[in-house]
CSV table of C-alpha atoms in Angstrom, one decimal:
chain,number,residue,atom,x,y,z
A,1050,MET,CA,58.6,3.6,102.1
A,1051,LYS,CA,56.7,6.5,103.6
A,1052,LYS,CA,59.1,6.7,106.5
A,1053,ARG,CA,62.1,6.7,104.1
A,1054,TYR,CA,60.6,9.6,102.1
A,1055,LEU,CA,59.8,11.4,105.3
A,1056,LEU,CA,63.3,10.9,106.5
A,1057,LEU,CA,64.7,12.1,103.1
A,1058,PHE,CA,62.5,15.2,103.2
A,1059,VAL,CA,63.6,16.1,106.8
A,1060,CYS,CA,67.3,15.6,106.0
A,1061,SER,CA,66.9,17.7,102.8
A,1062,TYR,CA,65.1,20.5,104.8
A,1063,ILE,CA,67.9,20.5,107.4
A,1064,LEU,CA,70.6,20.7,104.7
A,1065,LEU,CA,68.8,23.6,103.0
A,1066,PHE,CA,68.2,25.3,106.3
A,1067,SER,CA,71.8,24.9,107.3
A,1068,ALA,CA,73.0,26.2,103.9
A,1069,SER,CA,70.7,29.3,104.2
A,1070,ILE,CA,72.1,30.1,107.6
A,1071,PHE,CA,75.7,29.6,106.4
A,1072,THR,CA,75.0,32.0,103.4
A,1073,TYR,CA,73.3,34.5,105.6
A,1074,ASN,CA,76.3,34.5,108.0
A,1075,ILE,CA,78.7,35.0,105.1
A,1076,LYS,CA,76.6,38.0,104.0
A,1077,LEU,CA,76.7,39.4,107.5
A,1078,SER,CA,80.4,38.9,107.9
A,1079,HIS,CA,81.4,40.1,104.4
A,1080,PRO,CA,78.6,42.2,103.0
A,1081,THR,CA,78.8,44.1,99.8
A,1082,ALA,CA,78.8,47.9,100.1
A,1083,SER,CA,78.1,50.3,97.4
A,1084,ASP,CA,77.2,54.0,96.9
A,1085,SER,CA,74.5,55.8,95.0
A,1086,GLY,CA,76.3,55.3,91.7
A,1087,GLN,CA,76.2,51.5,92.0
A,1088,LEU,CA,79.4,51.2,89.9
A,1089,LEU,CA,81.9,50.3,92.7
A,1090,PRO,CA,80.4,47.5,94.8
A,1091,VAL,CA,83.0,46.4,97.4
A,1092,ALA,CA,83.0,43.4,99.7
A,1093,VAL,CA,83.8,44.7,103.2
A,1094,LYS,CA,84.7,42.8,106.3
A,1095,SER,CA,81.8,44.2,108.3
A,1096,ILE,CA,79.4,47.2,108.7
A,1097,TYR,CA,79.1,48.8,112.1
A,1098,PRO,CA,76.3,51.3,112.8
A,1099,ALA,CA,77.5,54.2,114.9
A,1100,LYS,CA,75.4,54.0,118.1
A,1101,GLY,CA,77.4,56.2,120.5
A,1102,GLU,CA,80.8,57.9,121.1
A,1103,GLN,CA,82.1,55.1,123.3
A,1104,GLU,CA,81.2,52.5,120.8
A,1105,LEU,CA,83.0,54.5,118.1
A,1106,LYS,CA,86.1,54.6,120.3
A,1107,MET,CA,85.9,50.8,120.8
A,1108,ILE,CA,85.6,50.3,117.0
A,1109,ILE,CA,88.8,52.2,116.5
A,1110,LYS,CA,90.6,50.5,119.4
A,1111,LYS,CA,89.7,47.0,117.9
A,1112,ALA,CA,90.7,48.1,114.5
A,1113,ASN,CA,94.2,49.2,115.8
A,1114,ILE,CA,94.6,45.8,117.5
A,1115,ASN,CA,93.5,43.8,114.5
A,1116,GLU,CA,95.1,46.2,111.9
A,1117,ASP,CA,91.7,46.7,110.2
A,1118,THR,CA,91.1,49.5,107.7
A,1119,LEU,CA,88.2,51.8,108.5
A,1120,SER,CA,86.0,53.8,106.2
A,1121,ILE,CA,83.1,56.2,107.1
A,1122,ALA,CA,79.7,56.4,105.4
A,1123,GLY,CA,76.7,58.6,105.7
A,1124,MET,CA,74.1,58.6,102.9
A,1125,GLN,CA,76.7,57.4,100.5
A,1126,HIS,CA,75.9,59.9,97.7
A,1127,SER,CA,79.6,60.2,97.0
A,1128,GLN,CA,80.0,58.0,94.0
A,1129,GLY,CA,83.7,57.2,93.9
A,1130,GLY,CA,84.3,54.7,96.7
A,1131,HIS,CA,84.9,57.5,99.3
A,1132,THR,CA,82.9,55.6,101.9
A,1133,MET,CA,84.3,52.1,101.6
A,1134,TYR,CA,87.4,50.0,101.4
A,1135,PRO,CA,87.9,46.3,100.3
A,1136,ASN,CA,87.7,44.0,103.3
A,1137,GLY,CA,87.6,47.0,105.6
A,1138,ILE,CA,85.2,47.9,108.3
A,1139,LEU,CA,82.6,50.4,107.2
A,1140,ILE,CA,81.3,52.7,110.0
A,1141,ASP,CA,77.7,53.7,109.2
A,1142,MET,CA,77.0,57.1,110.8
A,1143,LYS,CA,73.3,57.5,109.9
A,1144,SER,CA,72.0,56.6,113.4
A,1145,PHE,CA,74.5,58.9,115.0
A,1146,ASN,CA,72.1,61.9,114.5
A,1147,LYS,CA,71.2,63.7,117.7
A,1148,ILE,CA,70.9,67.5,118.2
A,1149,LEU,CA,73.2,68.2,121.1
A,1150,LYS,CA,73.1,71.9,121.8
A,1151,PHE,CA,71.2,74.9,120.5
A,1152,ASP,CA,71.9,78.6,121.3
A,1153,LEU,CA,69.1,80.8,119.9
A,1154,GLN,CA,70.8,84.1,120.8
A,1155,LYS,CA,74.1,83.2,119.1
A,1156,LYS,CA,72.4,81.3,116.3
A,1157,LEU,CA,74.5,78.2,117.0
A,1158,ILE,CA,73.7,74.5,116.8
A,1159,THR,CA,75.8,71.4,117.7
A,1160,VAL,CA,74.8,68.2,116.0
A,1161,GLN,CA,76.2,64.7,115.7
A,1162,SER,CA,77.7,64.2,112.3
A,1163,GLY,CA,75.1,61.6,111.2
A,1164,ALA,CA,72.3,64.2,111.4
A,1165,THR,CA,71.0,65.3,108.1
A,1166,TRP,CA,70.4,68.9,107.1
A,1167,GLU,CA,66.7,68.1,107.1
A,1168,ASP,CA,67.0,67.1,110.8
A,1169,ILE,CA,68.5,70.6,111.5
A,1170,GLN,CA,65.9,72.4,109.5
A,1171,GLU,CA,63.0,70.7,111.3
A,1172,TYR,CA,64.6,71.6,114.7
A,1173,ILE,CA,65.4,75.3,113.9
A,1174,ASN,CA,62.5,76.3,111.7
A,1175,PRO,CA,60.1,77.0,114.6
A,1176,TYR,CA,62.7,79.5,116.0
A,1177,GLY,CA,62.8,81.5,112.8
A,1178,LEU,CA,66.3,80.4,111.9
A,1179,SER,CA,67.7,78.8,108.8
A,1180,LEU,CA,70.9,77.1,107.6
A,1181,LYS,CA,73.5,79.7,106.6
A,1182,VAL,CA,74.8,77.4,103.8
A,1183,GLY,CA,73.2,74.2,102.6
A,1184,GLN,CA,73.4,72.0,99.6
A,1185,SER,CA,70.6,72.1,97.1
A,1186,GLN,CA,69.2,69.0,98.7
A,1187,ASN,CA,68.9,68.5,102.4
A,1188,ILE,CA,69.1,64.7,102.5
A,1189,PHE,CA,72.9,64.4,103.2
A,1190,THR,CA,74.6,64.0,106.6
A,1191,VAL,CA,76.4,66.9,108.1
A,1192,GLY,CA,79.6,65.0,108.4
A,1193,GLY,CA,79.4,63.8,104.8
A,1194,SER,CA,78.8,67.3,103.5
A,1195,ILE,CA,81.6,68.8,105.4
A,1196,SER,CA,84.0,66.1,104.3
A,1197,VAL,CA,83.3,67.0,100.6
A,1198,ILE,CA,83.0,70.8,101.2
A,1199,GLY,CA,79.4,71.0,100.1
A,1200,HIS,CA,77.9,74.1,98.5
A,1201,GLY,CA,74.5,75.2,97.3
A,1202,ARG,CA,72.4,78.1,96.0
A,1203,ASP,CA,73.4,80.7,98.5
A,1204,ILE,CA,75.7,83.3,96.8
A,1205,ARG,CA,76.5,85.4,99.9
A,1206,ASN,CA,78.0,83.0,102.4
A,1207,GLY,CA,80.5,80.8,100.5
A,1208,SER,CA,80.8,77.1,101.1
A,1209,LEU,CA,79.9,75.0,104.2
A,1210,THR,CA,83.4,75.8,105.4
A,1211,ASP,CA,82.3,79.3,106.4
A,1212,THR,CA,79.6,78.0,108.7
A,1213,VAL,CA,81.7,75.5,110.7
A,1214,ILE,CA,82.6,77.0,114.1
A,1215,SER,CA,84.3,73.9,115.4
A,1216,LEU,CA,84.1,70.1,115.3
A,1217,ARG,CA,85.2,67.2,117.4
A,1218,LEU,CA,87.4,64.6,115.7
A,1219,LEU,CA,87.9,61.0,116.7
A,1220,THR,CA,91.5,60.4,115.7
A,1221,PRO,CA,93.1,57.2,114.4
A,1222,GLU,CA,94.5,56.6,117.9
A,1223,GLY,CA,90.9,56.7,119.4
A,1224,GLU,CA,91.1,60.1,121.1
A,1225,VAL,CA,88.6,62.9,120.6
A,1226,ILE,CA,90.1,66.3,120.0
A,1227,GLU,CA,88.6,69.7,119.3
A,1228,VAL,CA,89.3,71.2,115.8
A,1229,SER,CA,88.6,74.8,115.0
A,1230,ARG,CA,90.3,77.9,113.6
A,1231,THR,CA,92.0,78.4,117.0
A,1232,GLU,CA,92.3,74.9,118.4
A,1233,ASN,CA,94.3,72.2,116.6
A,1234,GLU,CA,94.0,74.7,113.8
A,1235,GLU,CA,96.6,73.0,111.6
A,1236,LEU,CA,94.0,70.2,111.1
A,1237,PHE,CA,91.0,72.4,110.3
A,1238,PRO,CA,91.8,72.9,106.5
A,1239,TYR,CA,92.4,69.1,106.1
A,1240,VAL,CA,89.5,67.6,108.0
A,1241,ILE,CA,87.0,69.9,106.1
A,1242,GLY,CA,87.2,68.4,102.6
A,1243,GLY,CA,89.1,65.5,104.1
A,1244,TYR,CA,86.9,62.7,102.7
A,1245,GLY,CA,86.9,60.9,106.0
A,1246,LEU,CA,90.7,60.2,105.9
A,1247,PHE,CA,91.7,61.9,109.1
A,1248,GLY,CA,89.2,60.3,111.5
A,1249,VAL,CA,85.5,60.3,112.4
A,1250,ILE,CA,83.9,63.7,112.7
A,1251,VAL,CA,81.9,63.2,115.9
A,1252,ASP,CA,79.9,66.4,116.1
A,1253,VAL,CA,79.9,69.8,114.5
A,1254,THR,CA,79.0,73.3,115.8
A,1255,LEU,CA,77.4,75.4,113.0
A,1256,GLN,CA,76.6,79.0,112.5
A,1257,LEU,CA,73.0,79.6,111.6
A,1258,THR,CA,71.2,82.6,110.2
A,1259,GLU,CA,67.7,84.2,110.1
A,1260,ASP,CA,65.0,82.7,108.0
A,1261,GLU,CA,63.8,85.0,105.3
A,1262,LEU,CA,61.1,85.4,102.7
A,1263,TYR,CA,62.2,85.3,99.1
A,1264,VAL,CA,60.6,86.2,95.7
A,1265,HIS,CA,61.4,84.0,92.7
A,1266,ASN,CA,62.6,86.2,89.9
A,1267,ASN,CA,62.8,83.9,86.9
A,1268,GLU,CA,64.3,84.7,83.5
A,1269,GLN,CA,65.3,83.1,80.2
A,1270,LEU,CA,68.4,84.1,78.4
A,1271,ASN,CA,71.1,82.9,76.0
A,1272,TYR,CA,74.3,81.5,77.5
A,1273,GLN,CA,76.4,84.3,75.9
A,1274,GLU,CA,74.6,86.8,78.1
A,1275,TYR,CA,74.9,84.9,81.3
A,1276,ALA,CA,78.3,85.9,82.7
A,1277,THR,CA,77.7,89.6,82.3
A,1278,TYR,CA,74.1,89.3,83.5
A,1279,PHE,CA,75.2,87.4,86.6
A,1280,LYS,CA,77.9,89.9,87.6
A,1281,ASN,CA,75.7,92.9,87.1
A,1282,GLU,CA,72.2,91.7,88.0
A,1283,VAL,CA,72.9,89.0,90.6
A,1284,LEU,CA,76.2,89.6,92.4
A,1285,GLY,CA,75.7,93.3,91.9
A,1286,ASN,CA,72.3,93.3,93.5
A,1287,GLU,CA,72.5,92.8,97.3
A,1288,SER,CA,68.8,91.9,97.5
A,1289,VAL,CA,69.5,88.6,95.6
A,1290,LYS,CA,70.4,86.0,98.2
A,1291,MET,CA,70.4,82.8,96.2
A,1292,HIS,CA,70.7,81.8,92.6
A,1293,VAL,CA,70.4,78.8,90.3
A,1294,GLY,CA,70.4,78.2,86.6
A,1295,ARG,CA,70.0,75.5,84.0
A,1296,ILE,CA,71.3,75.3,80.5
A,1297,SER,CA,69.6,73.2,77.9
A,1298,VAL,CA,70.8,69.7,76.9
A,1299,ALA,CA,67.8,69.3,74.5
A,1300,PRO,CA,69.0,68.8,70.9
A,1301,GLU,CA,67.1,71.8,69.5
A,1302,THR,CA,68.6,74.2,71.9
A,1303,PHE,CA,71.7,72.3,73.1
A,1304,LEU,CA,74.0,74.4,75.4
A,1305,SER,CA,72.5,77.7,74.2
A,1306,GLU,CA,69.2,78.4,76.0
A,1307,MET,CA,69.2,79.0,79.7
A,1308,TYR,CA,66.7,79.7,82.4
A,1309,ILE,CA,67.6,81.1,85.9
A,1310,THR,CA,66.0,81.8,89.2
A,1311,ASN,CA,67.1,84.6,91.5
A,1312,TYR,CA,65.8,84.4,95.1
A,1313,THR,CA,65.3,88.0,96.1
A,1314,LEU,CA,64.4,89.4,99.4
A,1315,ALA,CA,60.6,90.0,99.5
A,1316,PRO,CA,59.6,93.6,100.2
A,1317,ASN,CA,57.4,92.6,103.2
A,1318,GLN,CA,59.3,90.2,105.5
A,1319,ALA,CA,56.4,90.3,107.9
A,1320,ASP,CA,54.6,87.9,105.5
A,1321,LEU,CA,57.2,85.1,106.3
A,1322,ASP,CA,54.8,83.5,108.8
A,1323,GLN,CA,52.5,82.6,105.9
A,1324,TYR,CA,55.2,80.7,104.1
A,1325,ASN,CA,57.5,79.2,106.7
A,1326,THR,CA,55.8,75.8,107.1
A,1327,LEU,CA,58.3,73.3,105.9
A,1328,LYS,CA,57.2,71.8,102.6
A,1329,GLY,CA,57.2,68.1,101.7
A,1330,GLU,CA,58.0,66.5,98.4
A,1331,PRO,CA,55.8,67.9,95.6
A,1332,ILE,CA,53.7,65.7,93.3
A,1333,ILE,CA,56.4,63.8,91.3
A,1334,ALA,CA,54.5,61.7,88.8
A,1335,ILE,CA,54.5,64.3,86.0
A,1336,PRO,CA,58.2,65.4,86.2
A,1337,LYS,CA,59.2,61.8,86.7
A,1338,PHE,CA,57.4,60.8,83.5
A,1339,PHE,CA,59.0,63.5,81.4
A,1340,LEU,CA,62.4,62.8,82.8
A,1341,GLY,CA,61.9,59.2,81.9
A,1342,LEU,CA,61.2,60.3,78.3
A,1343,ALA,CA,64.4,62.4,78.3
A,1344,ARG,CA,66.4,59.3,79.3
A,1345,TYR,CA,65.4,57.3,76.3
A,1346,SER,CA,64.9,59.7,73.4
A,1347,GLU,CA,66.1,63.0,71.9
A,1348,TRP,CA,62.5,64.2,71.4
A,1349,GLY,CA,61.9,63.5,75.0
A,1350,LYS,CA,64.8,65.8,76.0
A,1351,ASN,CA,63.2,68.6,73.9
A,1352,ILE,CA,59.8,68.1,75.5
A,1353,PHE,CA,61.3,67.9,79.0
A,1354,TRP,CA,63.2,71.2,78.4
A,1355,ASP,CA,60.1,72.9,77.2
A,1356,ILE,CA,58.2,71.8,80.2
A,1357,GLN,CA,61.0,73.0,82.5
A,1358,LYS,CA,60.9,76.4,80.9
A,1359,GLN,CA,57.1,76.6,81.2
A,1360,TYR,CA,57.3,75.7,84.9
A,1361,ASN,CA,60.0,78.4,85.4
A,1362,GLU,CA,57.6,81.0,83.8
A,1363,LYS,CA,54.7,79.8,86.0
A,1364,THR,CA,56.7,80.1,89.3
A,1365,ASP,CA,57.9,83.6,88.6
A,1366,GLN,CA,57.1,85.9,91.6
A,1367,LYS,CA,56.4,82.9,93.8
A,1368,LEU,CA,57.1,83.5,97.5
A,1369,GLU,CA,59.1,81.0,99.5
A,1370,SER,CA,61.0,80.9,102.7
A,1371,ARG,CA,64.8,80.4,102.8
A,1372,ASN,CA,64.4,77.1,104.6
A,1373,ASN,CA,62.1,75.8,101.9
A,1374,VAL,CA,64.4,76.9,99.1
A,1375,MET,CA,67.0,74.8,100.8
A,1376,ARG,CA,64.8,71.7,101.0
A,1377,SER,CA,64.9,68.7,98.6
A,1378,ASP,CA,62.7,68.5,95.6
A,1379,SER,CA,64.6,65.7,93.9
A,1380,GLU,CA,62.5,62.6,94.6
A,1381,PHE,CA,61.3,62.6,91.0
A,1382,MET,CA,64.9,61.9,89.9
A,1383,GLU,CA,65.1,58.5,91.7
A,1384,TYR,CA,66.0,55.9,89.2
A,1385,ASN,CA,66.1,52.1,89.3
A,1386,SER,CA,67.4,50.1,86.4
A,1387,VAL,CA,68.9,46.6,86.0
A,1388,SER,CA,71.5,47.7,83.4
A,1389,LYS,CA,71.9,51.5,83.8
A,1390,THR,CA,72.7,54.0,86.5
A,1391,GLU,CA,72.9,57.8,86.8
A,1392,ILE,CA,76.1,59.5,87.9
A,1393,LEU,CA,77.1,63.1,88.5
A,1394,GLN,CA,80.1,65.1,87.3
A,1395,GLU,CA,80.8,68.6,88.4
A,1396,TYR,CA,83.1,71.2,86.9
A,1397,PHE,CA,84.1,74.7,88.1
A,1398,VAL,CA,85.1,77.4,85.7
A,1399,PRO,CA,85.9,81.1,86.4
A,1400,ILE,CA,82.9,83.4,85.6
A,1401,ASP,CA,84.7,85.2,82.8
A,1402,ASN,CA,85.6,81.9,81.1
A,1403,PHE,CA,82.0,80.6,81.0
A,1404,GLU,CA,81.2,81.5,77.4
A,1405,PRO,CA,84.3,80.1,75.8
A,1406,TYR,CA,84.0,77.1,78.0
A,1407,ILE,CA,80.5,76.3,76.9
A,1408,ASP,CA,81.5,76.8,73.3
A,1409,SER,CA,84.3,74.2,73.7
A,1410,LEU,CA,82.0,71.8,75.7
A,1411,LYS,CA,79.4,72.1,72.9
A,1412,ARG,CA,81.9,71.1,70.2
A,1413,LEU,CA,83.1,68.2,72.3
A,1414,LEU,CA,79.7,66.8,73.2
A,1415,GLU,CA,78.1,67.2,69.8
A,1416,ASP,CA,80.4,64.5,68.5
A,1417,GLU,CA,79.5,62.1,71.3
A,1418,LYS,CA,76.1,60.9,70.1
A,1419,ASP,CA,75.8,58.1,72.6
A,1420,PHE,CA,76.6,60.2,75.7
A,1421,ASN,CA,73.3,60.5,77.5
A,1422,LEU,CA,73.4,63.9,79.3
A,1423,LEU,CA,70.1,64.6,81.1
A,1424,ASN,CA,70.7,67.9,82.9
A,1425,ILE,CA,73.2,70.7,83.7
A,1426,THR,CA,72.5,72.8,86.7
A,1427,ILE,CA,74.6,75.9,87.3
A,1428,ARG,CA,75.4,77.5,90.6
A,1429,TYR,CA,77.9,80.1,91.9
A,1430,VAL,CA,80.8,79.4,94.2
A,1431,GLY,CA,82.9,82.2,95.6
A,1432,LYS,CA,86.7,81.8,96.0
A,1433,ASP,CA,87.6,79.8,99.0
A,1434,ASP,CA,91.1,79.6,100.4
A,1435,GLN,CA,90.3,78.2,103.8
A,1436,VAL,CA,90.8,74.5,103.1
A,1437,VAL,CA,93.5,72.5,101.3
A,1438,MET,CA,91.4,70.5,98.9
A,1439,ASN,CA,89.7,73.6,97.6
A,1440,TYR,CA,87.9,73.5,94.2
A,1441,ALA,CA,87.0,77.2,94.1
A,1442,THR,CA,90.3,78.8,93.2
A,1443,ASP,CA,88.5,81.9,91.9
A,1444,ASP,CA,84.9,83.1,91.8
A,1445,MET,CA,83.4,80.3,89.7
A,1446,PHE,CA,80.4,78.8,88.1
A,1447,SER,CA,79.7,75.2,89.1
A,1448,LEU,CA,78.2,73.0,86.4
A,1449,VAL,CA,76.6,69.8,87.7
A,1450,LEU,CA,76.0,67.2,85.0
A,1451,LEU,CA,73.5,64.4,85.4
A,1452,ILE,CA,74.5,61.5,83.1
A,1453,ASN,CA,72.7,58.3,82.3
A,1454,GLN,CA,75.1,55.4,81.6
A,1455,GLY,CA,75.3,51.6,81.4
A,1456,THR,CA,76.9,49.6,84.2
A,1457,THR,CA,79.0,47.1,82.1
A,1458,LYS,CA,82.8,47.4,82.0
A,1459,LYS,CA,82.5,48.6,78.4
A,1460,ASP,CA,79.9,51.2,79.4
A,1461,ILE,CA,82.1,52.5,82.2
A,1462,GLU,CA,85.1,52.8,79.9
A,1463,GLU,CA,83.2,54.6,77.2
A,1464,THR,CA,81.8,57.1,79.7
A,1465,GLY,CA,85.2,57.5,81.2
A,1466,GLN,CA,86.8,58.5,77.9
A,1467,ILE,CA,84.3,61.3,77.5
A,1468,VAL,CA,84.6,62.4,81.1
A,1469,ARG,CA,88.4,62.6,80.8
A,1470,LYS,CA,88.0,64.8,77.7
A,1471,MET,CA,85.7,67.1,79.6
A,1472,ILE,CA,88.1,67.3,82.5
A,1473,ASP,CA,90.9,68.2,80.1
A,1474,LEU,CA,88.7,70.9,78.6
A,1475,THR,CA,87.8,72.3,82.0
A,1476,LEU,CA,91.5,72.4,83.0
A,1477,ALA,CA,92.2,74.3,79.7
A,1478,HIS,CA,89.8,77.0,80.9
A,1479,ASP,CA,91.4,77.4,84.3
A,1480,GLY,CA,88.8,75.2,85.9
A,1481,THR,CA,88.7,72.3,88.3
A,1482,TYR,CA,86.4,69.3,88.9
A,1483,TYR,CA,84.7,68.0,92.0
A,1484,LEU,CA,86.1,64.9,93.7
A,1485,PRO,CA,83.1,63.1,95.3
A,1486,TYR,CA,82.1,61.4,92.1
A,1487,TYR,CA,83.2,58.3,90.1
A,1488,PRO,CA,87.0,58.3,89.7
A,1489,TYR,CA,87.1,58.7,86.0
A,1490,ALA,CA,89.9,61.2,86.2
A,1491,THR,CA,93.5,60.1,85.8
A,1492,LYS,CA,96.1,60.7,88.5
A,1493,GLU,CA,97.7,63.3,86.3
A,1494,GLN,CA,94.3,65.2,86.0
A,1495,LEU,CA,93.9,65.1,89.7
A,1496,TYR,CA,97.3,66.7,90.3
A,1497,ALA,CA,96.7,69.3,87.6
A,1498,ALA,CA,93.3,70.3,89.1
A,1499,TYR,CA,94.5,70.0,92.7
A,1500,PRO,CA,98.3,70.6,92.9
A,1501,GLN,CA,97.9,70.8,96.7
A,1502,VAL,CA,96.9,67.1,96.8
A,1503,GLU,CA,100.5,66.1,97.4
A,1504,ASP,CA,100.5,68.2,100.6
A,1505,PHE,CA,97.1,66.7,101.5
A,1506,PHE,CA,98.3,63.1,101.1
A,1507,LEU,CA,101.5,63.9,103.0
A,1508,LYS,CA,99.6,65.4,105.9
A,1509,LYS,CA,97.3,62.3,105.9
A,1510,LYS,CA,100.3,59.9,106.2
A,1511,ILE,CA,101.8,62.0,109.0
A,1512,PHE,CA,98.6,62.3,111.0
A,1513,ASP,CA,97.5,58.7,110.3
A,1514,SER,CA,100.8,56.9,109.9
A,1515,ASN,CA,99.2,53.4,110.0
A,1516,GLU,CA,96.6,54.5,107.4
A,1517,ARG,CA,93.8,53.3,109.8
A,1518,PHE,CA,91.3,55.3,107.8
A,1519,SER,CA,91.1,54.8,104.1
A,1520,ASN,CA,88.8,54.5,101.1
A,1521,MET,CA,88.8,53.6,97.4
A,1522,PHE,CA,89.5,57.2,96.4
A,1523,TYR,CA,92.6,57.3,98.6
A,1524,LYS,CA,93.7,53.9,97.4
A,1525,GLU,CA,93.3,54.9,93.7
A,1526,TYR,CA,95.1,58.2,93.8
A,1527,SER,CA,97.6,58.3,96.7
A,1528,GLN,CA,100.0,55.5,95.5
């Protein structure tokens, strides 16, 4: 009897062990990929980490033989399926992150596209150099940021497009070509802002600038004052190098109060040495706690806004290096929930349309009581006509909305209805919306905001006739 039980136990163990191996292999062969929004999980055929240029060429060669679809991923903070395709091969670029060349005299650096902006900052900071343009956070990959035409707080140097000297592109045929304003120049305005649809950006040569010491000049004002204030006191003041603002989403001051920070050249640049040690993440427990309150209550939003204003007052006249202004301080925003997620939406409106736009947005959102808006950050983006999928058709304010929403089909549809209303409102004020986020927009809204998208899709089909590179965004809107 004991031998029978022992035999039964051994057989059961073997079966369970075999089943676990089988399941594990299925997960390896057909893993589920998702992005930071967690709303578009996709089963892909496989995930290949990019380990070297020759391996990347081999991935493309095999994909052409097997007729596989390729997508490209960095940190996957694009939230609209831009980094994956159903049953496709996902190329993970994060380990492809070497610094390749550095020219101190010319202020140039060449990096593999999986390098993050933090990687670059840590390399160049000892030499007294800084990024010329960077996003407000430095956690993204260079290739990813270029593919979405990232922008940040700098108001003097445009978008990332202005800093790209050249890049090397691994084409759908598996060849590496140089792309710049003078070589294969017809591709330059498509690959930048190309969302990974024209091939793999292998490496990028970027223009850097001098690190500088800034003074925080913080102010509070009403939204009706902002456009005039910005034109006269910010754009009109050459000593202001960076700028960021926030407008209240708290019920008591909803879309009326603002606070802003101007990063102005410090009078004594010789003091830079005292402030140029790269900062780490600050203590996050307190802001994380109050942001948590804001997620779940209206009074929490009021408290959180008051604390933000107090912090803005306390940091007035603070000294900070350019490199540190361009480093991430967003760890407190990390959010994990079984039933909810947080997404971004971003809208661009001409400076002179800001006040009527906010008036209209306020009327719209006051009727949407269940729409959980946590934050609106405002930045400036100068007109950019260098790339095809350009969102800055004029000198514009960028409004970045942080939204807390549920993950069910019903939740997604309810949020989508409001987002589509906001997009229509933005279009009515001669604005556009940013493409790297969840694809709530209709195809008609995309073509209204980006009439050049037809040319973009046509160029894509000519350059990549077999559509070897694709993603969910392209699948959704190009058909």
